[in-house]
Coordinates of C-alpha atoms and ligand atoms in Angstrom, one line a residue:
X241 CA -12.3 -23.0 12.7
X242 CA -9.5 -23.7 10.2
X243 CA -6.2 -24.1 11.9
X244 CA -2.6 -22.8 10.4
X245 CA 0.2 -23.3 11.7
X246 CA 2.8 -25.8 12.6
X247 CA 3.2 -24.6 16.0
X248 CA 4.1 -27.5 18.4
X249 CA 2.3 -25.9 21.3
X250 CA -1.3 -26.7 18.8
X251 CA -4.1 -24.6 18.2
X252 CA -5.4 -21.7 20.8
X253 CA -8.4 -19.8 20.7
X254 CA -8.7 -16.6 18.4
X255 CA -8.6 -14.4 21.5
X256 CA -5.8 -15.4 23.0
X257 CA -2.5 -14.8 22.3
X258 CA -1.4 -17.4 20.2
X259 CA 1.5 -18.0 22.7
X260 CA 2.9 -17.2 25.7
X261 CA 6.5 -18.0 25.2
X262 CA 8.1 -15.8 28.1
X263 CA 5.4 -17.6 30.5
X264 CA 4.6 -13.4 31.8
X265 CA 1.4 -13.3 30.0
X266 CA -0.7 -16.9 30.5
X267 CA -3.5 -16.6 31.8
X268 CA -4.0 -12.9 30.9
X269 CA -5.9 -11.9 27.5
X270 CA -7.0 -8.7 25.6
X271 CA -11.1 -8.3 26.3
X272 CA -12.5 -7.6 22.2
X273 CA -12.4 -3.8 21.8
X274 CA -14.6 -3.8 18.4
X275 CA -14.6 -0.3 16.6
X276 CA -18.3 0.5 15.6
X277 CA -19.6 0.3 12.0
X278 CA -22.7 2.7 12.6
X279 CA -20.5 5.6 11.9
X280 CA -19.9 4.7 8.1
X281 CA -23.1 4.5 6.0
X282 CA -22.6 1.8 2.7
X283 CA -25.7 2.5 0.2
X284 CA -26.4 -0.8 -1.5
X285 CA -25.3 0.6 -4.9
X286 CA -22.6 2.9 -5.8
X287 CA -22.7 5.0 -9.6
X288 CA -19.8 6.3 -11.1
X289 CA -18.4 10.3 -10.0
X290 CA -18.4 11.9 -13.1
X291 CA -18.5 15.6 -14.0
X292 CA -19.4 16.5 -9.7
X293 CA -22.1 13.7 -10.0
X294 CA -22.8 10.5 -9.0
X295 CA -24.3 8.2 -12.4
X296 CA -24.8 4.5 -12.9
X297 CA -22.3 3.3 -16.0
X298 CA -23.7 3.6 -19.2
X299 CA -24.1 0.4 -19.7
X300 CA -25.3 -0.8 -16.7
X301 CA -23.0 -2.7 -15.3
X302 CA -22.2 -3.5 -11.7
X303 CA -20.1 -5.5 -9.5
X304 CA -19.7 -6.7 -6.1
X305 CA -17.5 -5.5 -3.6
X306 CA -17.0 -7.7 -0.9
X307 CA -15.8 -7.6 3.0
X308 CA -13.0 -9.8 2.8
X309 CA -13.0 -10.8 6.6
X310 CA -16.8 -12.2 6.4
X311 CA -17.5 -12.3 2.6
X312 CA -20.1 -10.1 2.9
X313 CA -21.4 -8.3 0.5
X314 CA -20.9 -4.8 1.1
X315 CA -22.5 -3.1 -2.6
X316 CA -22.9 -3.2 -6.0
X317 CA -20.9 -0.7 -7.7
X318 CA -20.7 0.6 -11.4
X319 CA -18.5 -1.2 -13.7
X320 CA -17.5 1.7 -16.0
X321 CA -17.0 0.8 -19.6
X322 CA -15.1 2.7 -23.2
X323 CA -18.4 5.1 -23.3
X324 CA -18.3 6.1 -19.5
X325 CA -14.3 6.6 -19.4
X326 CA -15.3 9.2 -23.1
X327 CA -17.4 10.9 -20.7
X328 CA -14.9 11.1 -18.0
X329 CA -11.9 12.2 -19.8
X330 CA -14.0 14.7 -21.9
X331 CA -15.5 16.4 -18.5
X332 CA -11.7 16.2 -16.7
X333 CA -10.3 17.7 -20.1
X334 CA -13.3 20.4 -20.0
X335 CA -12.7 21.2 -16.2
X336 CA -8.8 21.6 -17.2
X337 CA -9.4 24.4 -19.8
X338 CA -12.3 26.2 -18.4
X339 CA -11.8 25.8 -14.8
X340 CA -8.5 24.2 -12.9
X341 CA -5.9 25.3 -15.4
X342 CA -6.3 28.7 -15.6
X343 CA -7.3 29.2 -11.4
X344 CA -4.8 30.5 -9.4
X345 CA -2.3 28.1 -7.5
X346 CA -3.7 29.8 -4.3
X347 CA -7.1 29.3 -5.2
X348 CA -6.6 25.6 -5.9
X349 CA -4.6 25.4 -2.4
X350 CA -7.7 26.2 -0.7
X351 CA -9.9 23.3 -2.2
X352 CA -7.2 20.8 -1.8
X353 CA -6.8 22.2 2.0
X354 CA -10.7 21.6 2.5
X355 CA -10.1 18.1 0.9
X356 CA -7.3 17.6 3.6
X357 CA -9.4 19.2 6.7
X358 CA -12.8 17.1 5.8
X359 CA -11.2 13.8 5.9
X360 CA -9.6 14.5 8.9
X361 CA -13.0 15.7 9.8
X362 CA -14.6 12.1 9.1
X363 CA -11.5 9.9 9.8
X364 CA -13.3 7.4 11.8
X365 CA -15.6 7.0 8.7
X366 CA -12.9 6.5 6.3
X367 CA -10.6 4.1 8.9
X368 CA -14.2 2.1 9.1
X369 CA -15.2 1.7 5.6
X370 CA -11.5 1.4 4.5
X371 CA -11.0 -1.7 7.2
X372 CA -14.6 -3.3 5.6
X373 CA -14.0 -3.1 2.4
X374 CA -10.0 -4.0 2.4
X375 CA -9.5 -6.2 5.8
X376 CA -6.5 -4.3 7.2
X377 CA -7.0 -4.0 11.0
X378 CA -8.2 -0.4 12.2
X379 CA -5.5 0.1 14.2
X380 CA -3.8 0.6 10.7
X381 CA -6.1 2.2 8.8
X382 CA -7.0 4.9 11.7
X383 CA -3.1 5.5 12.6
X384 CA -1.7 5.0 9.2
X385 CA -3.6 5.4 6.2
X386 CA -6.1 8.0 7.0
X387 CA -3.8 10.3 8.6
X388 CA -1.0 9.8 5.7
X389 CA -3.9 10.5 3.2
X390 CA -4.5 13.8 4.8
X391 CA -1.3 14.6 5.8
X392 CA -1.0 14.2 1.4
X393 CA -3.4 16.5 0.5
X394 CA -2.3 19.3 3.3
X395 CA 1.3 19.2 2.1
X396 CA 0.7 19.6 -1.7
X397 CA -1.7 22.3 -0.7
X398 CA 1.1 24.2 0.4
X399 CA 2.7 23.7 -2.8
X400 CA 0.2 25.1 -5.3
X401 CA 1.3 28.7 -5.0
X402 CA 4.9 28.1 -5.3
X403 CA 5.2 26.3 -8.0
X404 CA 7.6 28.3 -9.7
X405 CA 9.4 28.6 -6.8
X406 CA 10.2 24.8 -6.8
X407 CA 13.1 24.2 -9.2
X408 CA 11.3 23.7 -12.5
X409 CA 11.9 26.6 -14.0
X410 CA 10.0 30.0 -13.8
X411 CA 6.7 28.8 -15.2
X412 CA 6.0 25.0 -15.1
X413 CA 3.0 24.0 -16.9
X414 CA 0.7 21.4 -15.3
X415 CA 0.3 18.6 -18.0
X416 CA -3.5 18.6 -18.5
X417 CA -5.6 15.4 -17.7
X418 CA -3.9 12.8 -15.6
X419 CA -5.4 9.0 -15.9
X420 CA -4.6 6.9 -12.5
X421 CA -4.9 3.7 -11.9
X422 CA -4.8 2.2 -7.9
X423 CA -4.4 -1.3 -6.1
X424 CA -6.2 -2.5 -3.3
X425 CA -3.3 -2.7 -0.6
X426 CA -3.9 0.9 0.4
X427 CA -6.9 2.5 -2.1
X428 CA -7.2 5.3 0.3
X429 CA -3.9 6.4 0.6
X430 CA -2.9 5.8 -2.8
X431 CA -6.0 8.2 -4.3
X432 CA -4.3 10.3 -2.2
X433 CA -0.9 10.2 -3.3
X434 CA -2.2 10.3 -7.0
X435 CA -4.8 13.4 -6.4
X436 CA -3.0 15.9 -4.6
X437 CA -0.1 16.5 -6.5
X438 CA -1.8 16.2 -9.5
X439 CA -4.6 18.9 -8.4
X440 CA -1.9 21.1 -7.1
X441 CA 0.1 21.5 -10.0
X442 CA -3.4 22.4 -12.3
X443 CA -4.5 19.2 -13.8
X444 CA -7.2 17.2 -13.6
X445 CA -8.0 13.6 -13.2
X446 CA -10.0 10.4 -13.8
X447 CA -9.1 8.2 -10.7
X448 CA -9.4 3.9 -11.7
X449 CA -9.2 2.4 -8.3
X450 CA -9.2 -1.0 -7.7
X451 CA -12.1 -3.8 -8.1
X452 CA -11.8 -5.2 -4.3
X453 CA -11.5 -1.8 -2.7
X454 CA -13.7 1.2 -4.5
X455 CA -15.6 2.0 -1.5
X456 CA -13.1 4.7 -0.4
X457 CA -12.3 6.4 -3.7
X458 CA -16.2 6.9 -3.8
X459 CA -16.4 8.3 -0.3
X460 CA -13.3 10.7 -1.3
X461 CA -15.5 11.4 -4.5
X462 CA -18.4 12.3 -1.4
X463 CA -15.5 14.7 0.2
X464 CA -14.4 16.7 -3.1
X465 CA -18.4 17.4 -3.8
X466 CA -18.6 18.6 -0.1
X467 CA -15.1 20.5 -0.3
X468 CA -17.0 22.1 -3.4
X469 CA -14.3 21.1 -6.0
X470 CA -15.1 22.4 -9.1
X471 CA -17.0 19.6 -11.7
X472 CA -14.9 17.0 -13.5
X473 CA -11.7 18.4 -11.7
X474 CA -12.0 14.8 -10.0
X475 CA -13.8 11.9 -11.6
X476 CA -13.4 8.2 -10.1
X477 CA -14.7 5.4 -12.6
X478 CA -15.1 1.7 -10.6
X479 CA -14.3 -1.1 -12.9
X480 CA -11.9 -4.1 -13.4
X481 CA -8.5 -4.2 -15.2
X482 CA -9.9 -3.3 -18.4
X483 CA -11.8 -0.4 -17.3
X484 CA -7.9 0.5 -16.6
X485 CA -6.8 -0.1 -19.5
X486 CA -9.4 1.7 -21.4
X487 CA -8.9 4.9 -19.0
X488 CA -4.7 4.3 -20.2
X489 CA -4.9 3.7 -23.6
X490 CA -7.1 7.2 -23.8
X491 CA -6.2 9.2 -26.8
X492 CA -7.8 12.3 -24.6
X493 CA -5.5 11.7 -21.5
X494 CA -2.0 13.9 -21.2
X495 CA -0.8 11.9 -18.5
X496 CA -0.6 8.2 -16.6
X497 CA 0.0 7.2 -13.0
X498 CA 0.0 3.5 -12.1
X499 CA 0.7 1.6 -8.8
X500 CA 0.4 -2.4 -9.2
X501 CA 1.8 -5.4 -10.6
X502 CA 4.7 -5.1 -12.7
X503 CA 3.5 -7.0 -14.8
X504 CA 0.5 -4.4 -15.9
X505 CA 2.9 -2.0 -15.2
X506 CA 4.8 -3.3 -18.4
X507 CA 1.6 -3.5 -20.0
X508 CA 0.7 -0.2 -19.3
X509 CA 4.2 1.0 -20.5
X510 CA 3.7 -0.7 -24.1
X511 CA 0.8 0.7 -24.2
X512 CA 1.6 4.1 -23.5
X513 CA 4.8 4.1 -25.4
X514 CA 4.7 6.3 -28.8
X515 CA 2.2 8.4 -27.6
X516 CA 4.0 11.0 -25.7
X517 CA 2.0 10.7 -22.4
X518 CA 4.1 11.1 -19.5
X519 CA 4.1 7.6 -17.4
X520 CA 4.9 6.9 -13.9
X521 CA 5.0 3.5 -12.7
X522 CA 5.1 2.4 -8.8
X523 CA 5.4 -1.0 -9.3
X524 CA 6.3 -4.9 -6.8
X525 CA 9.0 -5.0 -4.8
X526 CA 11.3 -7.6 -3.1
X527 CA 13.3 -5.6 -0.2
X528 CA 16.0 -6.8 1.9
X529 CA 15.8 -5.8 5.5
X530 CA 19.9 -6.0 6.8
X531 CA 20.2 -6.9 10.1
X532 CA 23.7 -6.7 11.6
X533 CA 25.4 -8.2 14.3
X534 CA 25.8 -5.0 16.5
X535 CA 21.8 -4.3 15.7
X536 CA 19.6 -3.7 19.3
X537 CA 17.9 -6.8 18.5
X538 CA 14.6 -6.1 20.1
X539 CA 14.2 -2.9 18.0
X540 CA 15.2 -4.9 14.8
X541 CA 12.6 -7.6 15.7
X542 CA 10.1 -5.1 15.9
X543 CA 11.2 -3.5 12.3
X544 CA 11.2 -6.8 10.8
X545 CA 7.8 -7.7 12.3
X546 CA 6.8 -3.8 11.1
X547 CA 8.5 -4.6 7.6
X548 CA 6.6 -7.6 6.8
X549 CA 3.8 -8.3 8.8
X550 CA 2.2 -4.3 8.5
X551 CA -0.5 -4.5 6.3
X552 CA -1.0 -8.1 5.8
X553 CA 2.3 -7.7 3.8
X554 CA 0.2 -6.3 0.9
X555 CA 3.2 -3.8 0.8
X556 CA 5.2 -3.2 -2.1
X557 CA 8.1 -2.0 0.3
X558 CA 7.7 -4.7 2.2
X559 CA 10.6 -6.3 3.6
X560 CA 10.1 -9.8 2.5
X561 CA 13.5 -10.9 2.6
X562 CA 15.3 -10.9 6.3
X563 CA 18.7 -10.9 5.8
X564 CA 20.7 -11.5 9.2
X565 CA 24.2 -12.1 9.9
X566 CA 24.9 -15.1 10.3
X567 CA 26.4 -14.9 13.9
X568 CA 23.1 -13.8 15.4
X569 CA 20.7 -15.2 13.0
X570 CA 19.8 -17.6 15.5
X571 CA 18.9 -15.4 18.2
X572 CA 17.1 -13.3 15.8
X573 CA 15.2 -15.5 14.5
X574 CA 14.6 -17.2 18.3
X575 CA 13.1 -13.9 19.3
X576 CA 11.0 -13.0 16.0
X577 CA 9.2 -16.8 16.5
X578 CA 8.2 -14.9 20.3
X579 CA 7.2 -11.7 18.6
X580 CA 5.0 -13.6 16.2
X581 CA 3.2 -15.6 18.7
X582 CA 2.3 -12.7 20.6
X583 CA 0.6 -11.1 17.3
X584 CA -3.4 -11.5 16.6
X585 CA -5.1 -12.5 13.7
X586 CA -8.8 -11.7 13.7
X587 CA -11.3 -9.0 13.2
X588 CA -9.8 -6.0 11.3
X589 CA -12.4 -3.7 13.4
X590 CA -11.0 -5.1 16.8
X591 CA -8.6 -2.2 18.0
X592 CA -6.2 -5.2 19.3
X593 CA -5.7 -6.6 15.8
X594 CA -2.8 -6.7 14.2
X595 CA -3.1 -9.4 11.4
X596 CA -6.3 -9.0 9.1
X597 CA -7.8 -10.6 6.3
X598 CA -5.8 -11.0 3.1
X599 CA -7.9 -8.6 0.8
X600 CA -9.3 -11.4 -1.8
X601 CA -9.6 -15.4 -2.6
X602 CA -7.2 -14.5 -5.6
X603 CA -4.3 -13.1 -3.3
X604 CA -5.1 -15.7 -0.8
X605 CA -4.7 -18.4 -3.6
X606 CA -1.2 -16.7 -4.6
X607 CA 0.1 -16.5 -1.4
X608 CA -0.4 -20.2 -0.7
X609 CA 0.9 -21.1 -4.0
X610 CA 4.1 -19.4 -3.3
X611 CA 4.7 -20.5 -0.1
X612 CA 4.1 -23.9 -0.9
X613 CA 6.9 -23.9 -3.3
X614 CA 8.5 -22.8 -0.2
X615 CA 8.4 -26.1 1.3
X616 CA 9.0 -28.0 -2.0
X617 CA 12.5 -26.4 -2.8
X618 CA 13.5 -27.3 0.6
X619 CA 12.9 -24.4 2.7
X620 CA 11.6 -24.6 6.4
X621 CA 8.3 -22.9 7.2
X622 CA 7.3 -22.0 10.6
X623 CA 3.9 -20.0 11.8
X624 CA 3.0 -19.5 15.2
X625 CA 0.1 -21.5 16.4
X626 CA -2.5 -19.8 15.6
X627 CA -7.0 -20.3 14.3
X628 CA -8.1 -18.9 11.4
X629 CA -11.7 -17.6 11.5
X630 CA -14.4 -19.9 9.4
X631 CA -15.4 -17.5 6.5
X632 CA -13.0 -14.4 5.0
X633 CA -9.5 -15.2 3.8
X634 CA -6.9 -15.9 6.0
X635 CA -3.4 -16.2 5.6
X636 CA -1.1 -17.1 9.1
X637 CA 2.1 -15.1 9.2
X638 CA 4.8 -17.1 8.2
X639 CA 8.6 -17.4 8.2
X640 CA 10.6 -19.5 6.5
X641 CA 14.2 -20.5 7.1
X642 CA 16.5 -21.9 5.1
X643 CA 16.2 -20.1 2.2
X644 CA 18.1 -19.6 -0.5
X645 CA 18.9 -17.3 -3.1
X646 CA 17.3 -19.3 -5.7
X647 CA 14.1 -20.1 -4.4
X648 CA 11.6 -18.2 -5.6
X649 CA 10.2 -17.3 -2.3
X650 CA 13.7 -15.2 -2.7
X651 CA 12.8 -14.1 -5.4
X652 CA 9.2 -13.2 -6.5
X653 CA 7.3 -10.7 -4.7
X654 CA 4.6 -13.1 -2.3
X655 CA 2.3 -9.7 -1.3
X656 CA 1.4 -11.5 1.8
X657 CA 2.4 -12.2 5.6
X658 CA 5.8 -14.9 4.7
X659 CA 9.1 -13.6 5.4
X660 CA 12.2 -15.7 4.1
X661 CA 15.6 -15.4 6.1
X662 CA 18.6 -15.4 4.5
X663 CA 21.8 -15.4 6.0
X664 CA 25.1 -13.4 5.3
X665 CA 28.6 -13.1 6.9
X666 CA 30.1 -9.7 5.6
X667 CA 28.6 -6.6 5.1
X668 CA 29.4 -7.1 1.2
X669 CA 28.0 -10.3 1.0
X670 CA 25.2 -8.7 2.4
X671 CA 25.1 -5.9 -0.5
X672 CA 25.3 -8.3 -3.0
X673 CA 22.3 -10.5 -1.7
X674 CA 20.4 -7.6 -1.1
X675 CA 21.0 -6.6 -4.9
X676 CA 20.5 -9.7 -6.3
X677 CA 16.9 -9.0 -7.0
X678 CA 15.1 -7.6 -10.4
X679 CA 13.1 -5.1 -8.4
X680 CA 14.8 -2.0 -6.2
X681 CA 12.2 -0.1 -4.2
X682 CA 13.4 0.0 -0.6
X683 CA 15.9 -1.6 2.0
X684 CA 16.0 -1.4 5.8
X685 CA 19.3 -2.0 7.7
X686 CA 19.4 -2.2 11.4
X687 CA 23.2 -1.1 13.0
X688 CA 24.2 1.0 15.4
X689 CA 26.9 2.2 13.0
X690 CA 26.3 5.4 11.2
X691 CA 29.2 5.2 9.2
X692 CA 28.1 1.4 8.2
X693 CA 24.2 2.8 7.7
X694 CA 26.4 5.4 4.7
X695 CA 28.5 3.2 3.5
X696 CA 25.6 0.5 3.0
X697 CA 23.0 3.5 1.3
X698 CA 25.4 4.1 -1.0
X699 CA 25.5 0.7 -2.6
X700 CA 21.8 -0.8 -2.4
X701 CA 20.2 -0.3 -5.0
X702 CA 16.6 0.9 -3.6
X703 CA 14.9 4.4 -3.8
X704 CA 14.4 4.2 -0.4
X705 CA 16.5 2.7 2.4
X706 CA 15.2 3.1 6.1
X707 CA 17.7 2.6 8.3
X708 CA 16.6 1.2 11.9
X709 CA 13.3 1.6 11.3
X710 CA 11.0 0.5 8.4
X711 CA 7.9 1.2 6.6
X712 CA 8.2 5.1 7.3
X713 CA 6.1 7.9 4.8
X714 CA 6.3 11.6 4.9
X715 CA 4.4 13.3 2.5
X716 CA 7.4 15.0 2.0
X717 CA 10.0 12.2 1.1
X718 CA 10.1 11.1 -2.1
X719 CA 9.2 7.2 -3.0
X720 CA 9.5 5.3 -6.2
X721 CA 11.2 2.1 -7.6
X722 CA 14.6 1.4 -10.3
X723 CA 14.6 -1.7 -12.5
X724 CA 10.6 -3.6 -11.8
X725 CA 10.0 -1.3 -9.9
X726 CA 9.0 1.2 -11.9
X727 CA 10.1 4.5 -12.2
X728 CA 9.2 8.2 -11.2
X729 CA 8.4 9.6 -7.6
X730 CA 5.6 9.8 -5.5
X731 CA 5.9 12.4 -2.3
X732 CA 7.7 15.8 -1.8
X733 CA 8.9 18.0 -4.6
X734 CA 9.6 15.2 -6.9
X735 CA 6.0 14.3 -7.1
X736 CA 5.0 17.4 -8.4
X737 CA 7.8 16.7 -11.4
X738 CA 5.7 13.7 -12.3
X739 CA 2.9 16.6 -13.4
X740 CA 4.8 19.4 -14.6
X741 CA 5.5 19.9 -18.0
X742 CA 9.1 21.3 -16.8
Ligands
NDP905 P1 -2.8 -5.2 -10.7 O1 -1.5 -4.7 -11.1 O2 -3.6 -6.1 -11.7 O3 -3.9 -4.1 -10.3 C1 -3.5 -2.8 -10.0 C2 -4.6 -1.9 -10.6 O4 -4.5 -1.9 -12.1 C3 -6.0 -2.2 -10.3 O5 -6.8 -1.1 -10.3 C4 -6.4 -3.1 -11.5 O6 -7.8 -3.2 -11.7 C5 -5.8 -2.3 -12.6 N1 -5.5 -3.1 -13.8 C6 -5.5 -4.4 -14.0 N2 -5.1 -4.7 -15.3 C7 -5.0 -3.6 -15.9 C8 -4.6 -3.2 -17.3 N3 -4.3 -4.1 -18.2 N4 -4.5 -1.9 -17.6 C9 -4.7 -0.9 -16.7 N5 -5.1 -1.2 -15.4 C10 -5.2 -2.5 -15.0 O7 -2.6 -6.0 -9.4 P2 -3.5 -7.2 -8.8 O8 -4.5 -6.6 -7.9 O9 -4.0 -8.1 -9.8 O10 -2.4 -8.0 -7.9 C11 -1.6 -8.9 -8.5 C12 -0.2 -8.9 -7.9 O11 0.4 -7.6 -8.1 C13 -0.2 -9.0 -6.4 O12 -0.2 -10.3 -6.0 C14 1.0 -8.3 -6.0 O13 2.1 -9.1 -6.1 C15 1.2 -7.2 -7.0 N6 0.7 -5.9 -6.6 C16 1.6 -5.0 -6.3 C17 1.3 -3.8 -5.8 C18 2.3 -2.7 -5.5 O14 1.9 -1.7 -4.9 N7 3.5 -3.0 -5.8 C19 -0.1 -3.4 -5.6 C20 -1.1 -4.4 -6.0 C21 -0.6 -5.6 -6.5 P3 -8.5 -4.4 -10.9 O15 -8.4 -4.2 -9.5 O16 -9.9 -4.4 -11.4 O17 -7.8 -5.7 -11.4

C-alpha cells in the first residue's frame, strides 16, 4: 500500500474512514458493497462503427484501453487512421443527403427517443463499463452521468419537430456533417451532449472520443444499431489525438464540436479557421467557488467538497479555487479538513466510494507536478490520512492553504482532486479574484443573500454561476466558456444554435 497524506493521525486502512474527527463514528465502518461486473460484457477487441457496422481500421491498428483502478487491460480497440476517417465522413455525408436531412423532425424524434429509452434500459451496463474503463466511482456514474446522458437525448428529442418554432427563424437548416471530438472526464455524457442536438437538428456525425475511455462511445454505437438509426447517421472512430485531428481538419466535415484542453482547442481553432466550418469549443476551466460570511457553512462545505472533489476533479467546472472570506475562513476550512476525512478513496465499483482512480499515469503525473509546485512557491498542502491501493493511479484529495494569486496552483487548471483557498475581505475584492483568471466557465457563491447572489452574477465573468449549490446540469440550461474557455453552448435551445445554419 502507498500512503498519501500528511495527516498527523497516520495511515488507516482502505475501509475505514480515513478519520473520525467528531469521535461519533470510531469503531463503526461501511461493510464493501461492490457493484457486479457480470452485467457488462467487454469483447477483447473493439472495430470501428462505421456506416451501421462494426470494422477493424483499415490499417490495422489497435490500442489498449486500460482499467485505470487495476491496470487491467480491458481491450484492444481500432486506432482509426486518414483512410478510415474518408470512410466515415463520406458514409455520415451520404446518410445526411439520402437519409437524415431530408426525414421529418418527428421522425428523427422517435430514433433519438429510442436512443434515450434503451440506455435507460441498460443503465447498469453503461454505469459499469463507464466506471471500468474511466475509474469514477459508480455512485457517480449510475446517479450522474448515465441518467444526464439520457435525460440529453430525451430533451433534444422533444426538439426535433419544433425547430422552427425555436427562435431561428422560420426554416433553420441543420448544417450537414458535424465532426466531434470528446475527453475522458465524462465520454459518456459528453457523446451525449454532442449527439443529440446534433441528430435533432438533421445532421449527422463522426463521434472521436477519447483514447483512455472508448468503451462507452462503442456501447452507445451498440444502442443506435439496436434503436435502428439509420446507417452512417452515427459513426464513432477510436483513435489518439491525431485521429482527431484528422477527423477536424476534414475537407468533407460542415461542422466541429470539441471539449478538451485549451490548448487543442486553440489548435483546433487554427486549424479550422479559413475554412468556414462552424466551431464550438468547450474548453479548461479555473472556477472560483465564493463563500461568504453569512453562508450555512455546512451546506457550503458540502458544495465545495461537491465542487472539487466530484469526479476526481476531472471537471472542467470544477471549483478549484475556494475563495472564503476571510472572517470565517478558518472555520471553513476547520470543517472541510472533517469532511475530507470522512470521504473514501478505493474501488470505483464499491457503492460507498466517493474518490476513484485518476483516469491515466499521464493525468496522474500532471497532477503531482502541479501540486508539487504547490509546496515549492510556499503554499501549505494538507490531505486527510488516507492509503492508496497498490496498482491503478491514485491521487489523495488535497487542499492547499496559503495560496496566492500568483501561484500557479491559482492559476492553471490541475484536473484533479487539489483545491487552493484563497482568502478575500469584501465582496469586490472577491469579484476581482474571482476574475483574475484567463478562463470563465462557471462560479459558485454560497450566501444567504439574494440580492448579494444578483449583484455578484452580474459581475463574474463565467457562463454559468451556481449559486449555493455546485456542479448542477439540466439538459435544458445552457453551458459553455468566455475567454479559454472556449466559446458556444452546450444544453437547451442554445445547443441546437451550435447546428443550425440560422
Ligand atoms: P485533450 O484536449 O488532448 O483531449 C481531448 C480530446 O481531443 C481527446 O479525444 C483527444 O484524443 C483529442 N485530441 C488530442 N489532440 C488533438 C488534436 N490535435 N486535434 C484533435 N483532437 C485532439 O486533453 P487531454 O486528455 O490530453 O488532457 C490534457 C489536459 O486537458 C488535462 O490535464 C486537463 O487539464 C485538460 N482537459 C480539459 C477538459 C475539459 O473538459 N475542459 C477535458 C479533458 C482534458 P486522445 O484522447 O487520444 O488524446
Amino acid at each position: 500500500m502507498t500512503q498519501a497524506g500528511e495527516g498527523a493521525e497516520g495511515p488507516v486502512s482502505r475501509r475505514e474512514p480515513a478519520g473520525h474527527a467528531d469521535g461519533l463514528s470510531a469503531g463503526w465502518d461501511y461493510a464493501p458493497a461492490p457493484e457486479s461486473r457480470d452485467i457488462v460484457s467487454i469483447a477483447p477487441e473493439y472495430g470501428l462503427f462505421v456506416a451501421g457496422e462494426f470494422a477493424p481500421a483499415a490499417g490495422g491498428g489497435t490500442f489498449s484501453t486500460v482499467n485505470p483502478a487495476t491496470e487491467e487491460t480491458l481491450s484492444r480497440v481500432a486506432a482509426a487512421g486518414p483512410a478510415d476517417v474518408d470512410r466515415a465522413v463520406a458514409a455520415a455525408r451520404a446518410a445526411y443527403d439520402q437519409v437524415w436531412g431530408p426525414m421529418p423532425g418527428a421522425e428523427r424524434a422517435k430514433y433519438l427517443y429510442r436512443i434515450a429509452r434503451a440506455l435507460q434500459e441498460r443503465a447498469r451496463e453503461f454505469a459499469v463499463l463507464e466506471s471500468l474503463d474511466n475509474g469514477k466511482p459508480i455512485r457517480e456514474s449510475r446517479d450522474v452521468d448515465v441518467p444526464l446522458a439520457a435525460a440529453h437525448f430525451f430533451y433534444y428529442a422533444g426538439w426535433a419537430d419544433k425547430l422552427e418554432h425555436a427562435g431561428f427563424g422560420p426554416a433553420p437548416r441543420p448544417l450537414g456533417v458535424a465532426g466531434q471530438v470528446i475527453p475522458w472526464n465524462f465520454p459518456l455524457m459528453m457523446a451525449a451532449w454532442k449527439l443529440a442536438p446534433a441528430l435533432a437538428a438533421g445532421n449527422t456525425c463522426v463521434l472521436k472520443p477519447a483514447e483512455t475511455t472508448p468503451l462507452t462511445a462503442l456501447l452507445l454505437a451498440e444502442v443506435c444499431h439496436q434503436a435502428g438509426l439509420p446507417p452512417g447517421v452515427v459513426n464513432v472512430l477510436t483513435g489518439a489525438g491525431d485521429t482527431g485531428a484528422a477527423l477536424v481538419a476534414h475537407p468533407g466535415i460542415d461542422k466541429v464540436a470539441f471539449t478538451g484542453s485549451t490548448e487543442v482547442g486553440k489548435e483546433i481553432a487554427r486549424s479550422v479557421a479559413g475554412t468556414g466550418k462552424k466551431l464550438t469549443l468547450e474548453l479548461g476551466g479555473k472556477a472560483a467557488n465564493i463563500v461568504f460570511d453569512d453562508a450555512p457553512v455546512e451546506q457550503a462545505v458540502e458544495g465545495i467538497v461537491n465542487g472539487i472533489f466530484f469526479n476526481q476533479g476531472h471537471v472542467c467546472c470544477a471549483g478549484s479555487r475556494l475563495l472564503v472570506q476571510e472572517s470565517v475562513a478558518g472555520a471553513v476550512v476547520d470543517r472541510l479538513r472533517r469532511r475530507l476525512a470522512s470521504l473514501r478513496l478505493g474501488d470505483p465499483l464499491d457503492k460507498n466510494t466517493d474518490i476513484g482512480a485518476v483516469n491515466s499515469p499521464e493525468q496522474l503525473d500532471k497532477i503531482t507536478r502541479l501540486s508539487a509546485t504547490g509546496e515549492a512557491e510556499g503554499a501549505r498542502r494538507w490531505s486527510p490520512p488516507c492509503r492508496l491501493p497498490d496498482r491503478g493511479y491514485w491521487f489523495a484529495p488535497t487542499i492547499f492553504t496559503g495560496v496566492s494569486q500568483s501561484h500557479r496552483i491559482a492559476r492553471e487548471e490541475i484536473f484533479g482532486p487539489v483545491l487552493s483557498v484563497l482568502t478575500f475581505r469584501t465582496p469586490e475584492e472577491a469579484v476581482a479574484k474571482a476574475n483574475n483568471t484567463p478562463y470563465g466557465l462557471s462560479a459558485g457563491a454560497w450566501t444567504e443573500k439574494g440580492s448579494r447572489i444578483l449583484w455578484l452574477a452580474q459581475r463574474l465573468r463565467a457562463g454559468v454561476i451556481w449559486a449555493n449549490t455546485y456542479n448542477r446540469f439540466d439538459p435544458a440550461s445552457p453551458f459553455g466558456g468566455y475567454q479559454e474557455s472556449g466559446f458556444g453552448r452546450e444544453g437547451g435551445r442554445h445547443g441546437l444554435a451550435a447546428y443550425l445554419d440560422a
